[in-house]
Amino acid sequence: MLHNTLGEVLAQSGRPQLRTAETEKYPHVTYFFNGGVEEPFAGEDRHLIPSPKVATYDLMPEMSAPELTDALLAHLGQARYDFVLVNYANADMVGHTGSIPAAIAAVNTVDTCVGRVLERIGELGGTALVTADHGNAEKMLDEDGNPFTAHTTFPVRLILVGPEAHPGSEAPQNGTAAPVSPHPATTTLHDGILADVAPTILELMGILQPPEMTGRSLLRTPARDSLGGS
């Protein structure tokens, strides 16, 4: 069992959080995301959307993404949560089928759904990070032209969407760092690894990174840029 995972740190900071996904990815946003902890942390709500009952997901490449998005937008409208985690299963699950037309439909579905979510987050003045932990649908054929159905090891994107911001400069107090502040310059991110995502989220939220997290925030600052980070 891991300690001081992102969910646990958010709970200790009193930040209400929501985890939501359809059946195929529900464990990934709950048990796995919490480092092997089955029970929710304090202030952690969970919402499961059933996946469609089909033999293979190329038969229904949209899966339950539209329903998941509708439910998520309803939750966002309540303004109850400081952190929301959502996982869209389509590109991975449909990518495993090897069907190129279905994979295209799956990606188009996620593109539409994520666009709706980002639009709402923008209306609320929030910030979003969009990423993945591996690839799949971007490679559907192997070098011989045969269907490729496995995960890929290509670098994935980490996209920051929201008001331009930079980390606050005030000294940390009582375990809380200064939150990000509005800034006229566009915020960009350093290159990094999966372990850097949680520290980046914590800095965006103004929460100190615990020592158990060995990654680093990827937000660009003058100090980090002077160290030559890419």
Coordinates of N, CA and C in Angstrom, one line a residue:
M1 N 0.8 -1.2 0.0 CA 0.0 0.0 0.0 C 0.9 1.3 0.0
L2 N 0.5 2.2 -0.9 CA 1.3 3.5 -0.9 C 0.7 4.5 0.0
H3 N 1.5 5.4 0.5 CA 1.0 6.4 1.4 C 1.3 7.8 0.8
N4 N 0.4 8.7 1.1 CA 0.5 10.1 0.6 C 0.4 10.1 -0.9
T5 N -0.6 9.3 -1.4 CA -1.0 9.4 -2.8 C -1.7 10.7 -3.0
L6 N -2.0 11.1 -4.2 CA -2.6 12.4 -4.5 C -4.0 12.4 -3.8
G7 N -4.8 11.4 -3.9 CA -6.1 11.4 -3.2 C -6.0 11.5 -1.7
E8 N -5.0 10.9 -1.1 CA -4.9 11.0 0.3 C -4.4 12.4 0.7
V9 N -3.5 13.0 0.0 CA -3.1 14.4 0.3 C -4.2 15.3 0.1
L10 N -5.1 15.2 -0.9 CA -6.2 16.0 -1.1 C -7.2 15.9 0.1
A11 N -7.4 14.7 0.5 CA -8.3 14.4 1.7 C -7.7 15.1 2.9
Q12 N -6.4 14.9 3.2 CA -5.8 15.5 4.4 C -5.9 17.1 4.3
S13 N -6.0 17.6 3.1 CA -6.1 19.1 3.0 C -7.5 19.6 3.0
G14 N -8.5 18.6 3.2 CA -9.9 19.0 3.2 C -10.5 19.4 1.9
R15 N -9.9 18.8 0.8 CA -10.4 19.2 -0.5 C -11.4 18.1 -1.0
P16 N -12.7 18.4 -1.2 CA -13.6 17.4 -1.7 C -13.3 17.0 -3.1
Q17 N -13.4 15.7 -3.4 CA -13.0 15.2 -4.7 C -14.0 14.2 -5.3
L18 N -14.1 14.1 -6.6 CA -15.0 13.2 -7.3 C -14.1 12.3 -8.2
R19 N -14.5 11.0 -8.2 CA -13.8 10.1 -9.1 C -15.0 9.5 -10.0
T20 N -14.8 9.5 -11.3 CA -15.9 8.9 -12.1 C -15.3 8.3 -13.4
A21 N -15.9 7.2 -13.8 CA -15.5 6.5 -15.0 C -16.6 5.5 -15.3
E22 N -16.6 4.9 -16.5 CA -17.5 3.8 -16.8 C -16.8 2.5 -16.3
T23 N -17.5 1.4 -16.3 CA -17.1 0.2 -15.6 C -15.7 -0.2 -16.0
E24 N -15.3 -0.2 -17.2 CA -14.0 -0.7 -17.7 C -12.8 0.0 -17.0
K25 N -13.0 1.3 -16.6 CA -11.9 2.1 -16.0 C -12.2 2.5 -14.6
Y26 N -13.3 2.0 -14.1 CA -13.7 2.5 -12.7 C -12.6 2.1 -11.7
P27 N -12.0 0.9 -11.7 CA -10.9 0.6 -10.7 C -9.7 1.5 -10.9
H28 N -9.5 2.0 -12.1 CA -8.3 2.9 -12.3 C -8.4 4.2 -11.6
V29 N -9.7 4.7 -11.5 CA -9.9 6.1 -10.9 C -10.1 5.9 -9.4
T30 N -10.2 4.7 -8.9 CA -10.5 4.5 -7.4 C -9.4 3.7 -6.8
Y31 N -9.5 2.4 -6.8 CA -8.5 1.5 -6.1 C -7.1 1.8 -6.6
F32 N -6.8 1.8 -7.9 CA -5.5 2.0 -8.4 C -5.0 3.4 -8.1
F33 N -5.8 4.4 -8.4 CA -5.4 5.7 -8.2 C -5.1 6.0 -6.7
N34 N -5.7 5.3 -5.8 CA -5.5 5.5 -4.4 C -4.4 4.6 -3.8
G35 N -3.6 4.0 -4.7 CA -2.4 3.2 -4.3 C -2.8 1.9 -3.6
G36 N -3.9 1.3 -4.1 CA -4.3 0.0 -3.5 C -5.2 0.1 -2.3
V37 N -5.8 1.2 -2.1 CA -6.7 1.4 -1.0 C -8.2 1.3 -1.6
E38 N -8.9 0.4 -1.1 CA -10.3 0.1 -1.6 C -11.3 1.2 -1.1
E39 N -11.2 1.5 0.1 CA -12.2 2.5 0.7 C -11.9 3.9 0.2
P40 N -12.9 4.7 0.0 CA -12.7 6.1 -0.4 C -12.1 6.9 0.8
F41 N -11.3 7.9 0.4 CA -10.8 8.8 1.5 C -11.9 9.7 1.9
A42 N -11.7 10.4 3.0 CA -12.6 11.4 3.5 C -12.9 12.5 2.4
G43 N -14.1 12.7 2.1 CA -14.4 13.8 1.1 C -14.3 13.3 -0.3
E44 N -14.2 12.0 -0.5 CA -14.0 11.4 -1.9 C -15.4 10.7 -2.3
D45 N -16.0 11.3 -3.3 CA -17.2 10.7 -3.8 C -16.9 9.9 -5.1
R46 N -17.7 8.9 -5.4 CA -17.4 8.1 -6.6 C -18.7 7.9 -7.4
H47 N -18.6 7.9 -8.7 CA -19.8 7.7 -9.6 C -19.4 6.8 -10.7
L48 N -20.1 5.6 -10.7 CA -19.8 4.6 -11.7 C -20.9 4.7 -12.8
I49 N -20.5 4.7 -14.1 CA -21.4 4.6 -15.2 C -21.2 3.3 -15.8
P50 N -22.2 2.5 -16.0 CA -22.1 1.1 -16.5 C -21.6 1.1 -18.0
S51 N -20.6 0.3 -18.3 CA -20.2 0.1 -19.7 C -21.2 -0.7 -20.5
P52 N -21.3 -0.5 -21.8 CA -22.3 -1.2 -22.6 C -22.0 -2.7 -22.6
K53 N -23.1 -3.5 -22.7 CA -22.9 -4.9 -22.7 C -22.9 -5.4 -24.2
V54 N -21.7 -5.4 -24.7 CA -21.4 -5.8 -26.1 C -20.3 -6.8 -26.1
A55 N -20.2 -7.7 -27.1 CA -19.2 -8.7 -27.2 C -17.8 -8.0 -27.3
T56 N -17.6 -7.0 -28.1 CA -16.4 -6.3 -28.3 C -16.7 -4.8 -28.5
Y57 N -15.9 -4.0 -28.1 CA -16.2 -2.5 -28.1 C -16.1 -1.9 -29.5
D58 N -15.6 -2.6 -30.5 CA -15.7 -2.0 -31.9 C -17.1 -2.0 -32.3
L59 N -18.0 -2.8 -31.7 CA -19.4 -2.8 -32.0 C -20.1 -1.5 -31.5
M60 N -19.5 -0.9 -30.5 CA -20.1 0.3 -29.9 C -19.0 1.2 -29.4
P61 N -18.2 1.8 -30.4 CA -17.0 2.5 -30.0 C -17.2 3.7 -29.1
E62 N -18.4 4.3 -29.1 CA -18.7 5.4 -28.2 C -18.8 5.0 -26.8
M63 N -19.0 3.6 -26.6 CA -19.1 3.1 -25.2 C -20.1 3.9 -24.4
S64 N -19.7 4.2 -23.2 CA -20.6 5.1 -22.3 C -20.1 6.5 -22.1
A65 N -19.2 6.9 -23.0 CA -18.6 8.2 -22.9 C -19.7 9.4 -22.9
P66 N -20.7 9.3 -23.7 CA -21.7 10.4 -23.7 C -22.4 10.5 -22.3
E67 N -22.8 9.3 -21.8 CA -23.5 9.3 -20.5 C -22.6 9.7 -19.4
L68 N -21.3 9.3 -19.5 CA -20.3 9.7 -18.5 C -20.1 11.2 -18.5
T69 N -20.1 11.8 -19.7 CA -19.9 13.2 -19.8 C -21.1 14.0 -19.2
D70 N -22.3 13.5 -19.6 CA -23.6 14.1 -19.1 C -23.6 14.2 -17.5
A71 N -23.2 13.0 -16.9 CA -23.2 12.9 -15.5 C -22.1 13.8 -14.9
L72 N -21.0 13.9 -15.5 CA -19.9 14.7 -15.0 C -20.2 16.2 -15.1
L73 N -20.9 16.6 -16.2 CA -21.3 18.0 -16.3 C -22.3 18.4 -15.2
A74 N -23.2 17.4 -14.9 CA -24.1 17.7 -13.8 C -23.4 17.9 -12.5
H75 N -22.4 17.1 -12.2 CA -21.6 17.2 -11.0 C -20.8 18.5 -11.0
L76 N -20.2 18.9 -12.1 CA -19.5 20.2 -12.2 C -20.4 21.3 -11.9
G77 N -21.7 21.2 -12.3 CA -22.6 22.3 -12.1 C -23.0 22.5 -10.7
Q78 N -22.7 21.5 -9.8 CA -23.0 21.6 -8.4 C -21.9 22.4 -7.7
A79 N -20.7 22.5 -8.3 CA -19.6 23.2 -7.7 C -19.3 22.7 -6.3
R80 N -19.3 21.4 -6.1 CA -19.0 20.8 -4.8 C -17.6 20.3 -4.7
Y81 N -16.9 20.1 -5.8 CA -15.6 19.5 -5.7 C -14.4 20.4 -6.1
D82 N -13.3 20.2 -5.4 CA -12.1 21.0 -5.7 C -11.3 20.2 -6.7
F83 N -11.5 18.9 -6.8 CA -10.7 18.0 -7.7 C -11.6 17.0 -8.3
V84 N -11.6 16.8 -9.6 CA -12.4 15.8 -10.3 C -11.5 14.9 -11.2
L85 N -11.6 13.6 -11.1 CA -10.8 12.7 -11.9 C -11.8 11.9 -12.8
V86 N -11.6 12.0 -14.1 CA -12.4 11.2 -15.0 C -11.6 10.5 -16.0
N87 N -11.9 9.3 -16.3 CA -11.2 8.4 -17.2 C -12.1 8.0 -18.4
Y88 N -11.7 8.4 -19.6 CA -12.4 7.9 -20.8 C -11.7 6.7 -21.4
A89 N -12.5 5.6 -21.5 CA -12.0 4.3 -21.8 C -11.8 4.0 -23.3
N90 N -12.4 4.8 -24.1 CA -12.6 4.5 -25.5 C -11.4 4.2 -26.3
A91 N -10.4 5.1 -26.3 CA -9.2 4.9 -27.2 C -8.5 3.6 -26.8
D92 N -8.5 3.3 -25.5 CA -7.8 2.1 -25.1 C -8.6 0.8 -25.4
M93 N -9.8 0.8 -25.0 CA -10.6 -0.5 -25.1 C -10.9 -0.7 -26.6
V94 N -11.3 0.3 -27.4 CA -11.5 0.1 -28.8 C -10.3 -0.2 -29.5
G95 N -9.2 0.4 -29.1 CA -7.9 0.2 -29.8 C -7.5 -1.3 -29.7
H96 N -7.9 -1.9 -28.6 CA -7.5 -3.3 -28.4 C -8.2 -4.2 -29.5
T97 N -9.3 -3.7 -30.1 CA -10.0 -4.6 -31.0 C -9.3 -4.7 -32.4
G98 N -8.5 -3.7 -32.7 CA -7.8 -3.7 -34.0 C -8.6 -3.2 -35.1
S99 N -9.7 -2.6 -34.9 CA -10.6 -2.1 -35.9 C -10.3 -0.6 -36.1
I100 N -9.7 -0.2 -37.2 CA -9.4 1.2 -37.5 C -10.6 2.1 -37.5
P101 N -11.7 1.7 -38.3 CA -12.8 2.6 -38.3 C -13.4 2.8 -36.9
A102 N -13.5 1.7 -36.1 CA -14.0 1.8 -34.7 C -13.1 2.7 -33.9
A103 N -11.8 2.6 -34.0 CA -10.9 3.4 -33.3 C -11.0 4.9 -33.6
I104 N -11.2 5.2 -34.9 CA -11.5 6.6 -35.3 C -12.7 7.1 -34.6
A105 N -13.8 6.3 -34.7 CA -15.0 6.7 -34.0 C -14.9 6.9 -32.5
A106 N -14.1 6.0 -31.9 CA -13.8 6.1 -30.5 C -13.1 7.4 -30.1
V107 N -12.1 7.8 -30.9 CA -11.3 9.0 -30.7 C -12.2 10.2 -30.9
N108 N -13.0 10.2 -32.0 CA -13.9 11.3 -32.2 C -14.9 11.5 -31.1
T109 N -15.4 10.4 -30.5 CA -16.3 10.5 -29.4 C -15.6 11.2 -28.2
V110 N -14.4 10.7 -27.9 CA -13.7 11.3 -26.7 C -13.4 12.7 -27.0
D111 N -13.0 13.1 -28.2 CA -12.7 14.5 -28.5 C -13.9 15.4 -28.3
T112 N -15.1 14.9 -28.7 CA -16.3 15.7 -28.5 C -16.6 15.8 -27.0
C113 N -16.5 14.7 -26.3 CA -16.8 14.7 -24.8 C -15.9 15.5 -24.0
V114 N -14.6 15.4 -24.3 CA -13.6 16.2 -23.6 C -13.8 17.7 -23.9
G115 N -14.2 18.0 -25.1 CA -14.4 19.3 -25.5 C -15.6 19.9 -24.7
R116 N -16.6 19.1 -24.4 CA -17.7 19.6 -23.6 C -17.3 19.9 -22.2
V117 N -16.5 19.0 -21.7 CA -16.0 19.1 -20.3 C -15.1 20.3 -20.1
L118 N -14.2 20.5 -21.1 CA -13.3 21.6 -21.0 C -14.0 23.0 -21.1
E119 N -15.1 23.0 -21.9 CA -15.9 24.2 -22.1 C -16.5 24.6 -20.8
R120 N -17.1 23.6 -20.1 CA -17.7 23.8 -18.8 C -16.7 24.2 -17.7
I121 N -15.6 23.6 -17.7 CA -14.6 24.0 -16.7 C -14.1 25.4 -17.0
G122 N -14.0 25.8 -18.2 CA -13.7 27.2 -18.5 C -14.7 28.2 -18.1
E123 N -16.0 27.8 -18.2 CA -17.1 28.7 -17.7 C -17.0 28.8 -16.2
L124 N -16.5 27.8 -15.5 CA -16.5 27.8 -14.1 C -15.2 28.5 -13.6
G125 N -14.3 28.8 -14.5 CA -13.0 29.4 -14.1 C -12.0 28.4 -13.6
G126 N -12.2 27.1 -13.9 CA -11.3 26.1 -13.4 C -10.2 25.8 -14.3
T127 N -9.4 24.8 -13.9 CA -8.2 24.4 -14.7 C -8.2 22.9 -14.9
A128 N -7.8 22.4 -16.0 CA -7.8 21.0 -16.3 C -6.5 20.5 -16.8
L129 N -6.1 19.3 -16.5 CA -5.0 18.6 -17.0 C -5.5 17.4 -17.8
V130 N -5.1 17.3 -19.0 CA -5.5 16.2 -19.9 C -4.3 15.3 -20.2
T131 N -4.3 14.0 -19.9 CA -3.2 13.2 -20.1 C -3.6 11.7 -20.2
A132 N -2.6 10.8 -20.3 CA -2.8 9.4 -20.4 C -1.6 8.7 -19.8
D133 N -1.7 7.4 -19.5 CA -0.5 6.7 -18.9 C 0.1 5.8 -19.9
H134 N -0.5 5.7 -21.1 CA 0.1 4.9 -22.2 C -0.7 5.2 -23.5
G135 N -0.2 4.8 -24.6 CA -0.9 4.9 -25.8 C -1.6 3.6 -26.3
N136 N -2.4 3.7 -27.4 CA -3.0 2.5 -28.0 C -3.5 2.9 -29.4
A137 N -4.6 3.7 -29.4 CA -5.3 3.9 -30.7 C -4.5 4.6 -31.7
E138 N -3.4 5.3 -31.3 CA -2.6 6.0 -32.3 C -1.7 5.1 -33.2
K139 N -1.6 3.8 -32.8 CA -0.9 2.8 -33.7 C -1.8 1.6 -33.8
M140 N -2.4 1.4 -35.0 CA -3.4 0.4 -35.2 C -2.8 -0.7 -36.2
L141 N -1.7 -0.5 -36.8 CA -1.0 -1.4 -37.7 C 0.4 -1.6 -37.3
D142 N 0.9 -2.8 -37.4 CA 2.3 -3.0 -37.1 C 3.2 -2.8 -38.4
E143 N 4.5 -3.1 -38.3 CA 5.3 -2.8 -39.4 C 5.0 -3.6 -40.6
D144 N 4.3 -4.7 -40.5 CA 4.0 -5.5 -41.6 C 2.5 -5.3 -42.1
G145 N 1.9 -4.3 -41.5 CA 0.5 -3.9 -42.0 C -0.6 -4.8 -41.3
N146 N -0.2 -5.5 -40.3 CA -1.2 -6.3 -39.6 C -1.8 -5.5 -38.4
P147 N -3.0 -5.9 -37.9 CA -3.6 -5.2 -36.8 C -2.7 -5.2 -35.6
F148 N -2.5 -4.0 -35.0 CA -1.7 -3.9 -33.8 C -2.7 -3.6 -32.6
T149 N -2.8 -4.4 -31.6 CA -3.8 -4.3 -30.6 C -3.3 -4.0 -29.2
A150 N -2.0 -3.9 -29.1 CA -1.3 -3.7 -27.8 C -1.2 -2.3 -27.4
H151 N -0.8 -2.0 -26.1 CA -0.4 -0.7 -25.7 C 0.8 -0.3 -26.4
T152 N 1.0 1.0 -26.5 CA 2.3 1.6 -27.1 C 3.1 2.2 -26.0
T153 N 4.3 2.5 -26.3 CA 5.2 3.2 -25.4 C 5.6 4.6 -25.9
F154 N 4.8 5.2 -26.8 CA 5.0 6.5 -27.2 C 4.8 7.5 -26.1
P155 N 5.6 8.6 -26.1 CA 5.3 9.7 -25.1 C 3.9 10.2 -25.2
V156 N 3.3 10.4 -24.1 CA 1.9 11.0 -24.1 C 1.9 12.4 -23.8
R157 N 0.8 13.1 -24.2 CA 0.7 14.5 -23.9 C 0.3 14.8 -22.5
L158 N 0.7 15.9 -22.0 CA 0.1 16.5 -20.7 C -0.3 17.9 -21.1
I159 N -1.6 18.1 -21.2 CA -2.1 19.4 -21.7 C -2.8 20.2 -20.5
L160 N -2.3 21.4 -20.3 CA -2.9 22.3 -19.3 C -3.9 23.2 -19.9
V161 N -5.1 23.2 -19.4 CA -6.2 24.0 -20.0 C -6.8 24.8 -18.9
G162 N -6.8 26.2 -19.0 CA -7.4 27.0 -18.0 C -6.8 28.4 -18.0
P163 N -7.2 29.2 -17.0 CA -6.7 30.5 -17.0 C -5.1 30.5 -16.9
E164 N -4.5 31.4 -17.6 CA -3.0 31.5 -17.5 C -2.6 31.8 -16.1
A165 N -1.7 31.0 -15.6 CA -1.4 31.1 -14.2 C 0.1 30.8 -13.9
H166 N 0.6 31.3 -12.8 CA 2.0 30.9 -12.4 C 1.9 30.7 -10.9
P167 N 2.8 29.8 -10.4 CA 2.8 29.5 -8.9 C 3.0 30.8 -8.1
G168 N 2.2 30.9 -7.0 CA 2.4 32.0 -6.1 C 3.7 32.0 -5.4
S169 N 4.1 33.2 -5.0 CA 5.5 33.4 -4.5 C 5.5 33.4 -2.9
E170 N 4.3 33.4 -2.3 CA 4.3 33.5 -0.8 C 4.9 32.2 -0.2
A171 N 5.5 32.4 1.0 CA 6.0 31.2 1.7 C 4.9 30.3 2.1
P172 N 5.2 29.0 2.1 CA 4.2 28.0 2.6 C 3.9 28.2 4.1
Q173 N 2.6 28.0 4.4 CA 2.2 28.1 5.8 C 1.2 27.0 6.1
N174 N 1.5 26.3 7.2 CA 0.6 25.3 7.7 C 0.3 24.2 6.7
G175 N 1.4 23.8 6.0 CA 1.2 22.7 5.0 C 0.5 23.1 3.7
T176 N 0.3 24.4 3.5 CA -0.3 24.9 2.3 C 0.5 25.8 1.6
A177 N 0.8 25.6 0.3 CA 1.6 26.5 -0.5 C 0.7 27.6 -1.0
A178 N 1.3 28.6 -1.5 CA 0.5 29.7 -2.1 C -0.1 29.2 -3.4
P179 N -1.4 29.4 -3.6 CA -2.0 29.0 -4.8 C -1.5 29.7 -6.1
V180 N -1.8 29.2 -7.2 CA -1.4 29.8 -8.4 C -2.2 31.1 -8.6
S181 N -1.6 32.1 -9.3 CA -2.1 33.4 -9.4 C -2.3 33.8 -10.9
P182 N -3.3 34.6 -11.2 CA -3.4 35.0 -12.6 C -2.2 35.7 -13.2
H183 N -1.9 35.4 -14.4 CA -0.6 35.9 -15.0 C -0.9 36.1 -16.5
P184 N -0.5 37.2 -17.1 CA -0.8 37.5 -18.5 C -0.1 36.6 -19.4
A185 N 1.0 36.0 -19.0 CA 1.8 35.1 -19.9 C 1.2 33.7 -20.0
T186 N 1.3 33.1 -21.1 CA 0.8 31.7 -21.2 C 1.6 30.7 -20.4
T187 N 1.0 29.9 -19.6 CA 1.7 28.9 -18.9 C 2.0 27.7 -19.8
T188 N 3.3 27.3 -19.8 CA 3.7 26.0 -20.5 C 4.2 25.1 -19.5
L189 N 4.4 23.9 -19.9 CA 4.9 22.8 -19.0 C 6.2 22.3 -19.5
H190 N 7.0 21.9 -18.5 CA 8.3 21.1 -18.8 C 7.9 19.7 -19.3
D191 N 8.8 19.1 -20.0 CA 8.7 17.7 -20.2 C 8.9 16.9 -18.9
G192 N 8.2 15.7 -18.8 CA 8.4 15.0 -17.5 C 7.9 13.6 -17.7
I193 N 7.6 13.0 -16.6 CA 7.1 11.6 -16.5 C 5.8 11.5 -15.7
L194 N 5.2 10.3 -15.7 CA 3.9 10.2 -15.1 C 4.0 10.6 -13.6
A195 N 5.1 10.4 -12.9 CA 5.2 10.7 -11.5 C 5.2 12.2 -11.3
D196 N 5.3 13.0 -12.3 CA 5.3 14.5 -12.2 C 3.9 15.1 -12.2
V197 N 2.9 14.3 -12.6 CA 1.6 14.8 -12.8 C 1.0 15.2 -11.4
A198 N 1.1 14.4 -10.4 CA 0.5 14.7 -9.1 C 1.2 15.9 -8.5
P199 N 2.5 16.1 -8.5 CA 3.1 17.3 -8.0 C 2.6 18.6 -8.8
T200 N 2.4 18.4 -10.1 CA 1.9 19.5 -10.8 C 0.5 19.9 -10.4
I201 N -0.4 18.9 -10.1 CA -1.7 19.2 -9.6 C -1.6 19.9 -8.3
L202 N -0.8 19.4 -7.4 CA -0.7 20.0 -6.1 C -0.2 21.4 -6.1
E203 N 0.7 21.7 -7.0 CA 1.1 23.1 -7.1 C 0.0 24.0 -7.7
L204 N -0.7 23.5 -8.6 CA -1.8 24.3 -9.2 C -2.9 24.6 -8.1
M205 N -3.0 23.6 -7.1 CA -4.0 23.8 -6.1 C -3.4 24.5 -4.8
G206 N -2.2 24.8 -4.8 CA -1.6 25.4 -3.7 C -1.4 24.5 -2.5
I207 N -1.1 23.2 -2.7 CA -0.9 22.3 -1.7 C 0.6 21.8 -1.7
L208 N 1.2 21.7 -0.6 CA 2.6 21.2 -0.5 C 2.7 19.8 -1.0
Q209 N 3.8 19.5 -1.7 CA 4.1 18.1 -2.2 C 4.7 17.3 -1.0
P210 N 4.2 16.1 -0.7 CA 4.7 15.4 0.4 C 6.1 14.7 0.0
P211 N 6.9 14.3 0.9 CA 8.2 13.8 0.6 C 8.1 12.4 -0.2
E212 N 7.0 11.7 0.0 CA 6.8 10.4 -0.7 C 6.7 10.6 -2.2
M213 N 6.3 11.7 -2.6 CA 6.2 12.0 -4.1 C 7.6 12.4 -4.6
T214 N 8.2 11.6 -5.4 CA 9.5 11.9 -5.9 C 9.6 12.6 -7.2
G215 N 8.4 12.9 -7.8 CA 8.3 13.7 -9.0 C 8.4 15.1 -8.7
R216 N 8.3 15.9 -9.8 CA 8.4 17.4 -9.6 C 7.3 18.1 -10.4
S217 N 6.9 19.2 -10.0 CA 5.9 20.0 -10.7 C 6.5 20.4 -12.1
L218 N 5.6 20.3 -13.1 CA 6.1 20.6 -14.5 C 5.7 22.0 -14.9
L219 N 5.1 22.8 -14.0 CA 4.8 24.2 -14.3 C 6.1 25.0 -14.5
R220 N 6.1 25.8 -15.5 CA 7.3 26.6 -15.8 C 7.4 27.8 -14.9
T221 N 8.5 28.0 -14.3 CA 8.8 29.2 -13.5 C 10.2 29.7 -13.9
P222 N 10.5 31.0 -13.7 CA 11.8 31.5 -14.0 C 12.9 30.7 -13.3
A223 N 12.7 30.3 -12.1 CA 13.8 29.5 -11.4 C 14.0 28.2 -12.1
R224 N 12.9 27.5 -12.5 CA 13.1 26.2 -13.1 C 13.7 26.3 -14.5
D225 N 13.2 27.4 -15.2 CA 13.8 27.6 -16.5 C 15.3 27.9 -16.5
S226 N 15.7 28.5 -15.4 CA 17.2 28.9 -15.3 C 18.0 27.6 -15.1
L227 N 17.3 26.5 -14.6 CA 18.1 25.3 -14.4 C 18.2 24.5 -15.7
G228 N 17.5 25.0 -16.7 CA 17.7 24.3 -18.0 C 16.7 23.2 -18.2
G229 N 15.5 23.2 -17.5 CA 14.5 22.2 -17.7 C 13.9 22.3 -19.1
S230 N 13.6 21.2 -19.7 CA 13.0 21.2 -21.0 C 11.5 21.2 -21.0

